[in-house]
XYZ file of C-alpha atoms in Angstrom:
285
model
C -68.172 -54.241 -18.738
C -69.127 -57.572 -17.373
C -72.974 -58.969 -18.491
C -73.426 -60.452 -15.480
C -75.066 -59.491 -12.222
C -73.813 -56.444 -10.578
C -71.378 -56.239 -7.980
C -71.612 -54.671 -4.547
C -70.457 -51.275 -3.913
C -70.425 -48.371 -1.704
C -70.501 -44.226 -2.169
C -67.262 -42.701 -1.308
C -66.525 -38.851 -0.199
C -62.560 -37.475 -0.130
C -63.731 -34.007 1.031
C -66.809 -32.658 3.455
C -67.854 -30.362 0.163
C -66.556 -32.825 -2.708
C -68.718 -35.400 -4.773
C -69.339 -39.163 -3.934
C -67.371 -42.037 -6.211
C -68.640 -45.326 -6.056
C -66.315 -48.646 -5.429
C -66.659 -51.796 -5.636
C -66.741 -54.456 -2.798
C -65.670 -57.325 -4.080
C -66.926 -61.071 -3.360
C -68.832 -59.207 -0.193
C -72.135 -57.459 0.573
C -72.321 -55.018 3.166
C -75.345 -55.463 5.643
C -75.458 -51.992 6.998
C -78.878 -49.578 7.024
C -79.063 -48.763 3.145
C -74.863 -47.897 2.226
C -75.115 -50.674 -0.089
C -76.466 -49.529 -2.959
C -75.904 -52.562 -5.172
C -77.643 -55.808 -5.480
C -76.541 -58.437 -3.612
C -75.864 -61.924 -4.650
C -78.358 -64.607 -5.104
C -76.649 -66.122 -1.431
C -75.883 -64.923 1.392
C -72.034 -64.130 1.506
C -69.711 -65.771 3.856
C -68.354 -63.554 7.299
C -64.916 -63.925 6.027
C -64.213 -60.073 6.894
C -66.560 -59.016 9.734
C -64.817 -55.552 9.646
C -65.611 -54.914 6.297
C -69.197 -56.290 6.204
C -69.881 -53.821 9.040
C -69.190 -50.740 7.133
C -71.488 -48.181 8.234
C -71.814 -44.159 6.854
C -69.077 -42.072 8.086
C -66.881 -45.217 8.378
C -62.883 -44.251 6.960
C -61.817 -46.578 4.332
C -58.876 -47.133 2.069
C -59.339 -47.625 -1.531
C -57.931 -47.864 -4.894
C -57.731 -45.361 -7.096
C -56.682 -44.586 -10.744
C -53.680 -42.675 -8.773
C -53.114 -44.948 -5.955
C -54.522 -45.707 -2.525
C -56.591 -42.775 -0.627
C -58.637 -42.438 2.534
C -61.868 -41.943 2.311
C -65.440 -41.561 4.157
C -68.184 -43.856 3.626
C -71.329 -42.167 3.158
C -74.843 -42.796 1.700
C -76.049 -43.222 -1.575
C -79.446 -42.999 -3.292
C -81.057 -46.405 -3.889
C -82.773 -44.969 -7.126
C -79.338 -43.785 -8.564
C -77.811 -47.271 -8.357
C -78.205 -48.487 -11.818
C -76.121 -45.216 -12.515
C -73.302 -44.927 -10.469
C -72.621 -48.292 -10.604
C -69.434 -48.883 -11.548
C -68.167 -51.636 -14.206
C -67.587 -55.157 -12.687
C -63.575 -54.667 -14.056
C -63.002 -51.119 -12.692
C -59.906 -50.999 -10.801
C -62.145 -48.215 -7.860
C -62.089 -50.575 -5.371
C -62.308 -50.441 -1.338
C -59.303 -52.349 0.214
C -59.372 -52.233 3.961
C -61.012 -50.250 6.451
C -58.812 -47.355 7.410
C -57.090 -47.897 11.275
C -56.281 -45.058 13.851
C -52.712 -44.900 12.245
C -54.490 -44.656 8.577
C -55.926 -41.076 9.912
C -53.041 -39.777 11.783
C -50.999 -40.403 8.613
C -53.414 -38.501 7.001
C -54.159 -35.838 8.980
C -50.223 -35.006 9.101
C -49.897 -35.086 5.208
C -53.132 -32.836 5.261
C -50.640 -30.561 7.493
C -48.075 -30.934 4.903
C -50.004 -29.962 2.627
C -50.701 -26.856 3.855
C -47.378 -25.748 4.716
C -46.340 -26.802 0.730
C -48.706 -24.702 -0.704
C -47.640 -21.846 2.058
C -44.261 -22.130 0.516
C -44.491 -22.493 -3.256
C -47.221 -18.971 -2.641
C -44.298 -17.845 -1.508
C -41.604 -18.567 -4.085
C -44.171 -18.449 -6.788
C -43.815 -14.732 -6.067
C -39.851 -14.452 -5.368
C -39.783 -16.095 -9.061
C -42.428 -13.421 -10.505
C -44.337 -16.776 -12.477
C -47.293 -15.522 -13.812
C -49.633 -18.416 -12.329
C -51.893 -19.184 -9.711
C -51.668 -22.146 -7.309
C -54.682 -23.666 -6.622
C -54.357 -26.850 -4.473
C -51.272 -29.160 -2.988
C -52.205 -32.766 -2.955
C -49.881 -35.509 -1.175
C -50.599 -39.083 -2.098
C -51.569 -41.622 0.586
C -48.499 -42.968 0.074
C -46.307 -40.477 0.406
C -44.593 -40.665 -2.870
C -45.320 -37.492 -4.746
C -46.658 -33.925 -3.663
C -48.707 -32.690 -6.638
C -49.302 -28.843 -7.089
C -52.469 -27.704 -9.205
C -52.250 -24.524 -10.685
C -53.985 -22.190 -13.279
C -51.987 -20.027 -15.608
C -53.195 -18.047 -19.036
C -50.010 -20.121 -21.383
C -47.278 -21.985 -20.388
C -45.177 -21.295 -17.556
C -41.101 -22.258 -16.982
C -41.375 -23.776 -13.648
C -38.135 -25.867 -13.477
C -36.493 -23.410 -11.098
C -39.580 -23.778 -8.674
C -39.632 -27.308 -8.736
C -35.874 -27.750 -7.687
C -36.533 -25.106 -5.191
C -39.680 -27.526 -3.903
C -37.760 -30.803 -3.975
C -35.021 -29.722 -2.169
C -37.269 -28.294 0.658
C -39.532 -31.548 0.546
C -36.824 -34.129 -0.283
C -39.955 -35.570 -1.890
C -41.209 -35.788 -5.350
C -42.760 -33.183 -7.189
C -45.660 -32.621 -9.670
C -46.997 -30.002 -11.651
C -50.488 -30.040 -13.317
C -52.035 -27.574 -15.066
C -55.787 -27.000 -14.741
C -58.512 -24.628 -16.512
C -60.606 -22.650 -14.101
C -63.442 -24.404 -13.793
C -61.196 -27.426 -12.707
C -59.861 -25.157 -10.233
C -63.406 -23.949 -8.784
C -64.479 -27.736 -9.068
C -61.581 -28.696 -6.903
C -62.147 -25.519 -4.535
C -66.140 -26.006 -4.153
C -68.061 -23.495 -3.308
C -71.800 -21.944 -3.299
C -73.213 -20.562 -6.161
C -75.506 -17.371 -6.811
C -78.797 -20.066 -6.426
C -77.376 -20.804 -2.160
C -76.579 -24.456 -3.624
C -72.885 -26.219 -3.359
C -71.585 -26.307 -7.158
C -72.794 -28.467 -9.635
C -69.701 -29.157 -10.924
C -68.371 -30.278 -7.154
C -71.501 -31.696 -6.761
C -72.671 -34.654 -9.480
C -71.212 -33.038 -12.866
C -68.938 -35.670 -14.171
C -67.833 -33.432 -17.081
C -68.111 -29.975 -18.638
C -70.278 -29.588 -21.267
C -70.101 -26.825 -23.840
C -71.779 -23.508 -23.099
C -72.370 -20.596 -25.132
C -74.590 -17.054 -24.387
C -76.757 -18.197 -27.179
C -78.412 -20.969 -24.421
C -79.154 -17.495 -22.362
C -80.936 -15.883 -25.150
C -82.699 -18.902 -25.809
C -83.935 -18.689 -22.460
C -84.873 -14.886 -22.636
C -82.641 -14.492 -19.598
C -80.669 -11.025 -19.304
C -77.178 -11.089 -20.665
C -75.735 -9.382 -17.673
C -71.855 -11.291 -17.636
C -72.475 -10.704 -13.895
C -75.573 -12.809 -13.665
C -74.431 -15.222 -15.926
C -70.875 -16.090 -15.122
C -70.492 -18.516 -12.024
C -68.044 -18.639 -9.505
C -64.934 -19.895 -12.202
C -65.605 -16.686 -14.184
C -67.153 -18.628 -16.906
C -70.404 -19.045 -18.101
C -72.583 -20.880 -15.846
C -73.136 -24.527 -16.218
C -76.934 -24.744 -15.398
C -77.568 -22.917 -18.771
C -77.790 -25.994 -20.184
C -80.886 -27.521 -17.777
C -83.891 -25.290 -18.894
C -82.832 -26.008 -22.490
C -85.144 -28.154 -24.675
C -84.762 -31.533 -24.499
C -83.902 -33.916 -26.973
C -87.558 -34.599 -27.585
C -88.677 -30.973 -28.075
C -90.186 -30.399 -24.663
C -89.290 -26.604 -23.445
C -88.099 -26.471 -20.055
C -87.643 -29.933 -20.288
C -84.473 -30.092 -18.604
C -81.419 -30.876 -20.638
C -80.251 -34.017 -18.439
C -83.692 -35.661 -19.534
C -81.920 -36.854 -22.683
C -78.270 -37.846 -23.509
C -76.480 -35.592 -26.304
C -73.367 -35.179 -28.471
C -72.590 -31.614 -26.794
C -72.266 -30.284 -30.155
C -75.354 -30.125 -32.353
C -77.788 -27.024 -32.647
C -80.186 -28.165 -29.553
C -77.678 -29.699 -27.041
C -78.126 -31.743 -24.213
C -76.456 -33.150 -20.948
C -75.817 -36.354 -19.624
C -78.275 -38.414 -19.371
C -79.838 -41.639 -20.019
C -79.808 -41.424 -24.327
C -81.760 -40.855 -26.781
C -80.078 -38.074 -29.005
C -79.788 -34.623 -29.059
C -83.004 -34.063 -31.185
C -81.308 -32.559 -33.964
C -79.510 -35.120 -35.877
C -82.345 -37.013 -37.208
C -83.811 -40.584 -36.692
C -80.547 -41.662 -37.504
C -78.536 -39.526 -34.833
C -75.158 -38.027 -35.441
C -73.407 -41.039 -34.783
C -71.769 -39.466 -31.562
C -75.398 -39.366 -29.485
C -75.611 -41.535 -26.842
C-alpha cells in the first residue's frame, strides 16, 4: 500500500440489497454532491473526461474487478467511513468507463439468462438426483463463463450436469461450492431484528461463533432465537461481547481481534483481543 496521499474513489452497489465496494478513480476527482469520499489532490484536476468527473449517485458504471469487468451503480458513501473503505493506491478495483445504453441492455439480457440457467440446471439437478442445492447463476460482463453457486453437505459428481449445461449454453461453465452463510450472504435477506443482513450488509468476513457468546450474554439458548436466516448461529453474537479493553456491552467491533482467543472480537480498528497480554498473540491486529 502506497505512503502517499490517497487516491479518489467512489462506493459501488452490484445489487439493490447487496453491500457497497469502493474503487478507485484514478488521476481524477469527482465534483459531484458528496460521492467522493476520498481526498482530493492538492490541485485541481484537469477536465480531461467530463463524463466521468460528472458521476453522480445512481450513475451505471463499468469497473474492474478481481473477476473481470461488471456493471455497477454509483451510490453514496459515508464521509466518516473514508479512511476505512479506502482502498490501497495499487488495488486493481477500479472504475473504467461510465456504462452506455448498450452497457445495460447487455446486462439486463444476461440478467435474463441468468434466470433461465438456473431454471434449467433446477431442473436437471433433479433428473440427475444430485444431492445439492443451487443457489445463484452468475454470467460475467463479458460473456465468457456462466458460474453456478451451489451448497451441498460433501462433494458432489457433477460432470454429467456440466456437459448437459454446456451443450445447452454453448458457453462456459463453472461450478463453485459455497457454505450457507455464503449462500444467505449472496441471497440477502431480513433478519429476526427487521434489518437487511449483516453479512449482506458491511461484514467483510465471518468470524467464529460459538453458544458460549449466548451464555455469556445470559440470552436464552432457544436454536430458534439464536440461529439466523443461514441456519447457523447468528453473527451479531459477537457485538454485545466485551471488548478488547474489558468494557461489557462494549461492542465487539470497538477493538480488532485474532477471532480465536478466550474474549474475541470483530473487526475493527486494533488493539488486541484483551486476552493475550501486553504483548498480544502475535495474530491481533
Amino acid at each position: 500500500m502506497s505512503s502517499g496521499p490517497s487516491r479518489p474513489f467512489v462506493s459501488v452497489k452490484f445489487s439493490p440489497a447487496g453491500r457497497t465496494y469502493s474503487f478507485l478513480l484514478p488521476e481524477l476527482a469527482l465534483d459531484g454532491d458528496g460521492v467522493a469520499i476520498g481526498p482530493a489532490p492538492a490541485s485541481p484536476p484537469v477536465p480531461t473526461n467530463p463524463p466521468m468527473s460528472a458521476l453522480s449517485h445512481g450513475d451505471k458504471v463499468i469497473v474492474q474487478t478481481a473477476d473481470g469487468r461488471a456493471l455497477g451503480t454509483v451510490t453514496r458513501a459515508v464521509p466518516v467511513l473514508a479512511a476505512r473503505k479506502c482502498p490501497p493506491a495499487d488495488s486493481e478495483l477500479q472504475v473504467v468507463r461510465r456504462a452506455t445504453r448498450d452497457d445495460v441492455v447487455t446486462r439486463l439480457k444476461q440478467q435474463q439468462r441468468e434466470r433461465d440457467a438456473q431454471r434449467i440446471c433446477l431442473m436437471k439437478i433433479r433428473e440427475r438426483g444430485l444431492a445439492m442445492k443451487l443457489a445463484r447463476v452468475e454470467q460475467l460482463f463479458d460473456g465468457s463463463r456462466l458460474i453456478f453457486y451451489y451448497t451441498a453437505e460433501g462433494r458432489v459428481d457433477f460432470r454429467e450436469l456440466v456437459r448437459d449445461l454446456a451443450a445447452h449454453f454453448r458457453i462456459r461453465i463453472e461450478m463453485r461450492q459455497i457454505g450457507v452463510r455464503d449462500e444467505a450472504r449472496m441471497l440477502g435477506g431480513y433478519g429476526s431484528c427487521g434489518r437487511p443482513l449483516c453479512c449482506t450488509t458491511f461484514l467483510q468476513s465471518f468470524e467464529p461463533i460459538s453458544i458460549k457468546m449466548a451464555k455469556q450474554q445470559n440470552l436464552s439458548l432457544n436454536p430458534s432465537k439464536l440461529s439466523g436466516m443461514c441456519g447457523r448461529l447468528k453473527c451479531c453474537l459477537r457485538y454485545e461481547l466485551p471488548n478488547g479493553k474489558g468494557v461489557k456491552h462494549g461492542g465487539c467491533a470497538d477493538e480488532g481481534g485474532c477471532g480465536t482467543c478466550s474474549n474475541p472480537t470483530g473487526p475493527g480498528g486494533g488493539g488486541g483481543c484483551g486476552t493475550c497480554g501486553s504483548g498480544g498473540c502475535g495474530t491481533c491486529g
